[in-house]
Amino acid sequence: MKKHNFSAGPCILPQEVFEKASEAVLDFNNSGLSILEISHRSEAFVSVIEEARSLILEILGLQNKGYTALFLHGGASTQFLMTAYNLLEKKAAYTNTGTWSTKAIKEAKLFGEVVEVASSKDKNFAYIPKNYSIPTDADYFHCTSNNTIYGTQMKSFPKTEVPLVCDMSSDFLSRSLDFSQFDLIYAGAQKNMGPAGVAVAIIKEDILGKVKRQIPSMMNYKVHIEKDSMFNTPPVFAIYTSLLNLQWLKNKGGIAGIEGKNIEKAALLYNEIDRNPLFIGYANKEDRSIMNPTFNLIEGTDKATFDKLWKEANINGLNGHRVLGGYRASMYNALPLKSVQVLVDVMQQFEKIS
């Protein structure tokens, strides 16, 4: 029986994507070869990666606007490094909204001055800072749109004269935004796009080539662009599965089509968290993530009984991150509303027997 998967990542993907990907593992497009063994230089795979790169730009509304999409190794953590390697000449501005932005700041400091323009560390990252100033002489401004650990999400983005860089790993492709306001977007695939093992970077090409340092080839965005994201052997299966998921999303009406469902799922769970006297939400209400609601039991409540109930209900991945504890219900694009309803039913059952 398929579990109700609230895992933060690697996470749930659509069932039809799993089925098509598994078929390709045995025989890719009736070629007599597995997707795992075809050459990355073959015409068959080149068409896969070209379609995936094009489809990302189409879904984001960035076609013919000077952007390119790259599939890269190393997940978003390598992008912490690559962003600074390619863009930081003297000074960069960052907001610190949690574990991942803290790590991004650490990597950037290897290359130049980092100005932390705002932080929510004072409240253990339970909110999104607002009303901060970004230095006009910064090489770029970096933010993290959604925080999986603490369950916060930026609802708007600052207008700035400097290039805007955003780590969208955990809410990529989940909500409608003006993506042209960003000069660089990066994301690990393993939330809303595909399996672990690949990251995507969407880059406005005119921001590159402005640092004086020599950049190693593997860290150089321009090299990857020139080689059409094929500078070295790409993670073939992860990219193919990402393509399947992008096709699924397009058939669902794209981001606009999926956003309403994501809002509905979040509203259902948050309404129960706020109604049920045994639970309390973690993040400030105005900054709550629609992807990663975080919550806890009130003090003195029988955690063992609640844990037993949700596990018996065939729910998976509900435990919070080890940094925060409590519970986290990650509700990515492919999670059906009925799974959220099962969790809400368990919470109401727990209320009745407590």
Short mmCIF file of C-alpha atoms in Angstrom, two decimals:
data_model
loop_
_atom_site.label_atom_id
_atom_site.label_comp_id
_atom_site.label_asym_id
_atom_site.label_seq_id
_atom_site.Cartn_x
_atom_site.Cartn_y
_atom_site.Cartn_z
CA MET A 1 0.00 0.00 0.00
CA LYS A 2 1.33 3.42 -0.97
CA LYS A 3 2.09 5.53 2.09
CA HIS A 4 0.98 9.11 2.68
CA ASN A 5 4.43 10.59 2.20
CA PHE A 6 5.15 13.85 4.05
CA SER A 7 8.93 13.45 3.77
CA ALA A 8 10.86 16.70 3.33
CA GLY A 9 13.08 15.23 0.62
CA PRO A 10 13.80 13.14 -1.23
CA CYS A 11 10.07 13.35 -1.45
CA ILE A 12 6.89 12.28 -3.15
CA LEU A 13 6.59 12.51 -6.94
CA PRO A 14 3.53 11.74 -9.08
CA GLN A 15 2.70 8.05 -9.43
CA GLU A 16 2.72 8.28 -13.22
CA VAL A 17 6.25 9.68 -13.08
CA PHE A 18 7.39 6.71 -10.99
CA GLU A 19 5.76 4.33 -13.46
CA LYS A 20 7.25 5.90 -16.59
CA ALA A 21 10.68 6.19 -14.96
CA SER A 22 10.61 2.55 -13.88
CA GLU A 23 9.67 1.46 -17.41
CA ALA A 24 12.63 3.44 -18.77
CA VAL A 25 14.98 1.69 -16.35
CA LEU A 26 14.09 -1.56 -18.12
CA ASP A 27 13.72 -0.20 -21.65
CA PHE A 28 14.03 3.45 -22.61
CA ASN A 29 11.66 4.37 -25.46
CA ASN A 30 11.74 0.85 -26.90
CA SER A 31 15.45 1.24 -27.60
CA GLY A 32 16.46 -2.06 -26.06
CA LEU A 33 18.58 -0.11 -23.59
CA SER A 34 17.96 1.13 -20.06
CA ILE A 35 17.96 4.86 -19.32
CA LEU A 36 20.71 3.94 -16.88
CA GLU A 37 23.03 2.72 -19.63
CA ILE A 38 22.47 4.98 -22.64
CA SER A 39 25.25 7.38 -23.57
CA HIS A 40 24.78 10.91 -22.34
CA ARG A 41 26.06 11.98 -25.77
CA SER A 42 23.44 9.94 -27.61
CA GLU A 43 20.78 11.71 -29.62
CA ALA A 44 18.15 10.13 -27.37
CA PHE A 45 19.50 11.71 -24.18
CA VAL A 46 20.47 15.02 -25.77
CA SER A 47 16.82 15.44 -26.73
CA VAL A 48 15.83 14.69 -23.11
CA ILE A 49 18.07 17.31 -21.54
CA GLU A 50 17.26 19.92 -24.20
CA GLU A 51 13.53 19.44 -23.68
CA ALA A 52 13.92 19.59 -19.89
CA ARG A 53 15.96 22.80 -20.01
CA SER A 54 13.49 24.40 -22.41
CA LEU A 55 10.46 23.26 -20.42
CA ILE A 56 11.79 24.78 -17.20
CA LEU A 57 12.08 28.19 -18.87
CA GLU A 58 8.63 27.79 -20.44
CA ILE A 59 6.97 26.92 -17.12
CA LEU A 60 8.70 29.88 -15.41
CA GLY A 61 7.79 32.27 -18.23
CA LEU A 62 11.45 33.04 -18.95
CA GLN A 63 11.76 31.96 -22.57
CA ASN A 64 13.51 34.46 -24.85
CA LYS A 65 14.37 36.72 -21.91
CA GLY A 66 18.11 36.11 -21.70
CA TYR A 67 17.96 33.17 -19.29
CA THR A 68 19.41 29.70 -19.51
CA ALA A 69 18.62 26.61 -17.43
CA LEU A 70 21.38 24.27 -16.31
CA PHE A 71 21.34 20.84 -14.71
CA LEU A 72 24.31 20.55 -12.35
CA HIS A 73 25.87 18.13 -9.88
CA GLY A 74 26.17 18.66 -6.15
CA GLY A 75 22.69 19.76 -5.17
CA ALA A 76 21.89 23.20 -3.81
CA SER A 77 24.83 22.98 -1.40
CA THR A 78 27.26 23.28 -4.30
CA GLN A 79 25.28 26.28 -5.52
CA PHE A 80 26.10 28.05 -2.24
CA LEU A 81 29.68 27.92 -3.47
CA MET A 82 29.12 28.47 -7.19
CA THR A 83 27.02 31.57 -6.65
CA ALA A 84 29.83 33.31 -4.80
CA TYR A 85 32.55 31.93 -7.08
CA ASN A 86 30.86 33.44 -10.13
CA LEU A 87 29.33 36.64 -8.76
CA LEU A 88 31.13 37.86 -5.64
CA GLU A 89 33.90 40.33 -6.48
CA LYS A 90 33.93 42.53 -3.36
CA LYS A 91 30.74 42.39 -1.31
CA ALA A 92 27.48 40.46 -1.23
CA ALA A 93 24.29 40.93 0.79
CA TYR A 94 22.45 38.00 2.41
CA THR A 95 19.42 37.43 4.58
CA ASN A 96 19.78 34.72 7.21
CA THR A 97 16.52 32.83 7.65
CA GLY A 98 17.71 29.41 8.71
CA THR A 99 20.13 26.54 8.32
CA TRP A 100 20.49 26.70 4.55
CA SER A 101 21.05 30.43 4.31
CA THR A 102 23.55 30.12 7.16
CA LYS A 103 25.47 27.59 5.11
CA ALA A 104 25.27 29.77 2.01
CA ILE A 105 26.72 32.69 3.97
CA LYS A 106 29.57 30.52 5.21
CA GLU A 107 30.56 29.59 1.66
CA ALA A 108 30.29 33.16 0.38
CA LYS A 109 32.68 34.43 3.04
CA LEU A 110 35.43 32.45 1.32
CA PHE A 111 35.30 34.89 -1.61
CA GLY A 112 34.66 38.33 -0.18
CA GLU A 113 32.78 40.46 2.31
CA VAL A 114 29.31 39.30 3.27
CA VAL A 115 26.82 41.76 4.72
CA GLU A 116 24.02 40.06 6.65
CA VAL A 117 21.29 42.61 6.02
CA ALA A 118 18.67 40.80 8.11
CA SER A 119 18.31 37.72 10.27
CA SER A 120 15.57 35.88 12.14
CA LYS A 121 18.04 34.00 14.33
CA ASP A 122 16.85 35.96 17.39
CA LYS A 123 13.56 34.02 17.31
CA ASN A 124 15.13 30.72 16.21
CA PHE A 125 14.13 31.45 12.60
CA ALA A 126 10.39 31.42 13.27
CA TYR A 127 9.74 34.42 11.02
CA ILE A 128 10.88 36.13 7.81
CA PRO A 129 12.69 39.47 8.32
CA LYS A 130 11.21 42.51 6.60
CA ASN A 131 11.97 46.19 5.98
CA TYR A 132 15.70 45.81 5.56
CA SER A 133 18.03 47.75 3.29
CA ILE A 134 20.24 46.20 0.63
CA PRO A 135 23.54 47.99 -0.12
CA THR A 136 23.46 49.38 -3.65
CA ASP A 137 27.15 48.55 -4.08
CA ALA A 138 26.67 44.84 -3.35
CA ASP A 139 27.56 42.44 -6.15
CA TYR A 140 24.29 40.62 -5.52
CA PHE A 141 21.60 39.96 -2.91
CA HIS A 142 20.89 36.38 -1.83
CA CYS A 143 17.80 35.01 -0.10
CA THR A 144 16.20 31.64 0.61
CA SER A 145 12.57 31.58 -0.45
CA ASN A 146 11.38 28.72 1.76
CA ASN A 147 12.83 27.11 4.86
CA THR A 148 12.14 23.41 5.16
CA ILE A 149 13.37 23.07 8.73
CA TYR A 150 11.50 25.96 10.35
CA GLY A 151 8.49 26.13 8.03
CA THR A 152 8.76 29.76 6.92
CA GLN A 153 8.36 31.21 3.43
CA MET A 154 8.99 34.57 1.81
CA LYS A 155 5.68 35.92 0.50
CA SER A 156 7.31 38.78 -1.43
CA PHE A 157 10.81 39.72 -2.52
CA PRO A 158 12.61 43.05 -2.19
CA LYS A 159 13.06 45.30 -5.17
CA THR A 160 16.74 45.93 -5.51
CA GLU A 161 19.18 47.53 -7.92
CA VAL A 162 21.63 44.65 -7.55
CA PRO A 163 21.22 41.13 -8.99
CA LEU A 164 18.70 39.06 -7.04
CA VAL A 165 19.76 35.47 -6.26
CA CYS A 166 17.37 33.00 -4.67
CA ASP A 167 17.69 29.48 -3.31
CA MET A 168 14.25 28.04 -4.16
CA SER A 169 15.06 24.43 -3.38
CA SER A 170 11.98 23.64 -1.33
CA ASP A 171 9.27 25.65 -3.09
CA PHE A 172 10.50 25.62 -6.68
CA LEU A 173 7.62 25.23 -9.19
CA SER A 174 4.98 25.46 -6.44
CA ARG A 175 3.61 29.01 -6.68
CA SER A 176 3.18 31.83 -9.16
CA LEU A 177 5.84 34.54 -9.07
CA ASP A 178 7.32 37.05 -11.46
CA PHE A 179 10.41 34.96 -12.06
CA SER A 180 11.95 37.68 -14.20
CA GLN A 181 12.70 39.63 -11.03
CA PHE A 182 15.42 37.06 -10.25
CA ASP A 183 18.82 37.01 -11.91
CA LEU A 184 19.76 33.57 -10.58
CA ILE A 185 17.47 30.87 -9.18
CA TYR A 186 18.82 27.55 -7.99
CA ALA A 187 17.21 24.50 -6.48
CA GLY A 188 17.93 20.93 -5.56
CA ALA A 189 15.62 18.68 -7.57
CA GLN A 190 14.51 16.45 -4.71
CA LYS A 191 11.53 18.51 -3.56
CA ASN A 192 9.21 19.39 -6.44
CA MET A 193 11.16 18.51 -9.56
CA GLY A 194 12.80 15.09 -9.46
CA PRO A 195 14.99 12.65 -7.55
CA ALA A 196 18.06 13.56 -5.56
CA GLY A 197 21.31 13.86 -7.49
CA VAL A 198 20.83 16.95 -9.60
CA ALA A 199 20.29 20.66 -9.13
CA VAL A 200 18.90 23.24 -11.51
CA ALA A 201 20.22 26.77 -11.96
CA ILE A 202 18.30 29.35 -13.97
CA ILE A 203 20.66 32.17 -14.84
CA LYS A 204 20.28 35.53 -16.56
CA GLU A 205 23.41 35.32 -18.65
CA ASP A 206 24.34 39.01 -18.55
CA ILE A 207 25.25 38.82 -14.83
CA LEU A 208 28.22 36.55 -15.57
CA GLY A 209 31.82 37.34 -16.44
CA LYS A 210 32.24 40.25 -14.05
CA VAL A 211 34.61 38.77 -11.48
CA LYS A 212 38.36 38.92 -12.03
CA ARG A 213 39.28 35.63 -10.37
CA GLN A 214 39.94 32.49 -12.29
CA ILE A 215 37.09 30.04 -11.79
CA PRO A 216 37.69 26.28 -12.02
CA SER A 217 35.80 24.83 -14.97
CA MET A 218 33.42 22.73 -12.89
CA MET A 219 32.47 25.80 -10.84
CA ASN A 220 32.09 28.15 -13.81
CA TYR A 221 28.53 28.82 -14.96
CA LYS A 222 29.78 30.12 -18.31
CA VAL A 223 31.53 26.83 -19.04
CA HIS A 224 28.36 24.86 -18.32
CA ILE A 225 26.32 27.22 -20.50
CA GLU A 226 28.80 26.92 -23.37
CA LYS A 227 28.65 23.13 -23.11
CA ASP A 228 24.83 23.05 -22.96
CA SER A 229 24.87 21.61 -19.43
CA MET A 230 26.97 18.68 -20.68
CA PHE A 231 30.47 19.71 -19.61
CA ASN A 232 30.85 16.36 -17.89
CA THR A 233 28.60 13.32 -17.65
CA PRO A 234 25.28 14.56 -16.28
CA PRO A 235 23.09 12.53 -13.90
CA VAL A 236 21.07 10.99 -16.71
CA PHE A 237 18.34 9.25 -14.73
CA ALA A 238 17.71 12.23 -12.43
CA ILE A 239 17.35 14.56 -15.42
CA TYR A 240 15.06 12.15 -17.27
CA THR A 241 12.82 11.78 -14.23
CA SER A 242 12.81 15.56 -13.80
CA LEU A 243 11.64 15.87 -17.41
CA LEU A 244 8.77 13.48 -16.73
CA ASN A 245 7.78 15.55 -13.72
CA LEU A 246 7.98 18.81 -15.69
CA GLN A 247 5.73 17.29 -18.34
CA TRP A 248 3.29 16.22 -15.62
CA LEU A 249 3.28 19.74 -14.19
CA LYS A 250 2.67 21.31 -17.60
CA ASN A 251 -0.28 18.96 -18.16
CA LYS A 252 -1.68 20.04 -14.79
CA GLY A 253 -1.77 23.66 -15.95
CA GLY A 254 1.75 24.58 -14.93
CA ILE A 255 2.50 26.52 -11.77
CA ALA A 256 -0.80 28.38 -11.91
CA GLY A 257 -2.62 25.06 -12.04
CA ILE A 258 -0.82 23.50 -9.09
CA GLU A 259 -0.68 26.58 -6.85
CA GLY A 260 -4.37 26.49 -5.93
CA LYS A 261 -4.10 22.86 -4.84
CA ASN A 262 -1.05 23.66 -2.71
CA ILE A 263 -2.88 26.52 -1.01
CA GLU A 264 -5.87 24.25 -0.36
CA LYS A 265 -3.70 21.59 1.26
CA ALA A 266 -1.92 24.12 3.45
CA ALA A 267 -5.19 25.72 4.56
CA LEU A 268 -6.64 22.35 5.53
CA LEU A 269 -3.70 21.48 7.78
CA TYR A 270 -3.09 24.92 9.27
CA ASN A 271 -6.79 25.27 10.13
CA GLU A 272 -6.57 22.05 12.11
CA ILE A 273 -3.32 23.07 13.83
CA ASP A 274 -4.95 26.33 14.93
CA ARG A 275 -8.28 24.72 15.91
CA ASN A 276 -6.99 21.68 17.77
CA PRO A 277 -6.01 22.53 21.38
CA LEU A 278 -3.38 19.77 21.43
CA PHE A 279 -1.22 21.31 18.69
CA ILE A 280 0.65 24.54 18.17
CA GLY A 281 2.25 25.88 15.00
CA TYR A 282 5.89 26.92 15.01
CA ALA A 283 6.29 29.68 12.41
CA ASN A 284 4.68 33.11 12.60
CA LYS A 285 1.31 32.90 10.87
CA GLU A 286 2.07 35.56 8.27
CA ASP A 287 5.25 33.72 7.26
CA ARG A 288 3.98 30.15 7.23
CA SER A 289 5.21 27.94 4.43
CA ILE A 290 2.63 26.27 2.20
CA MET A 291 5.22 23.56 1.51
CA ASN A 292 6.51 22.65 4.98
CA PRO A 293 4.11 23.30 7.88
CA THR A 294 5.88 22.82 11.21
CA PHE A 295 4.04 22.18 14.46
CA ASN A 296 4.29 20.53 17.84
CA LEU A 297 2.22 19.03 20.60
CA ILE A 298 1.45 21.20 23.59
CA GLU A 299 3.50 20.46 26.67
CA GLY A 300 2.36 17.43 28.63
CA THR A 301 0.63 15.73 25.71
CA ASP A 302 1.21 12.03 25.06
CA LYS A 303 3.60 12.05 22.11
CA ALA A 304 3.91 8.28 22.00
CA THR A 305 0.18 7.86 21.40
CA PHE A 306 0.09 10.46 18.61
CA ASP A 307 3.11 8.89 16.93
CA LYS A 308 1.44 5.49 17.08
CA LEU A 309 -1.74 6.86 15.51
CA TRP A 310 -0.13 8.52 12.50
CA LYS A 311 2.12 5.56 11.80
CA GLU A 312 -0.89 3.22 11.96
CA ALA A 313 -2.60 5.52 9.45
CA ASN A 314 0.15 4.71 6.93
CA ILE A 315 1.74 8.15 7.22
CA ASN A 316 5.46 8.55 6.53
CA GLY A 317 8.00 11.30 7.16
CA LEU A 318 6.13 13.40 9.71
CA ASN A 319 8.92 13.85 12.25
CA GLY A 320 10.48 17.31 12.34
CA HIS A 321 14.09 17.99 11.44
CA ARG A 322 16.57 17.02 14.15
CA VAL A 323 17.50 20.70 14.60
CA LEU A 324 13.94 21.69 15.59
CA GLY A 325 12.10 18.53 16.56
CA GLY A 326 8.33 18.37 16.67
CA TYR A 327 6.56 17.62 13.41
CA ARG A 328 6.84 18.72 9.81
CA ALA A 329 4.31 17.87 7.12
CA SER A 330 6.00 18.54 3.81
CA MET A 331 3.30 18.94 1.17
CA TYR A 332 4.97 19.15 -2.21
CA ASN A 333 3.18 19.37 -5.54
CA ALA A 334 2.46 15.66 -5.94
CA LEU A 335 1.01 15.10 -2.46
CA PRO A 336 -2.75 14.60 -2.85
CA LEU A 337 -5.28 16.44 -0.71
CA LYS A 338 -6.58 13.11 0.61
CA SER A 339 -3.21 12.51 2.33
CA VAL A 340 -3.55 15.79 4.19
CA GLN A 341 -7.09 14.82 5.16
CA VAL A 342 -5.79 11.55 6.61
CA LEU A 343 -3.36 13.51 8.79
CA VAL A 344 -6.09 15.90 9.91
CA ASP A 345 -8.34 12.94 10.76
CA VAL A 346 -5.56 11.47 12.90
CA MET A 347 -5.11 14.79 14.72
CA GLN A 348 -8.85 14.91 15.44
CA GLN A 349 -8.87 11.29 16.59
CA PHE A 350 -5.99 12.08 18.94
CA GLU A 351 -7.97 15.00 20.35
CA LYS A 352 -10.94 12.77 21.09
CA ILE A 353 -8.99 10.15 23.00
CA SER A 354 -6.75 12.55 24.95
#
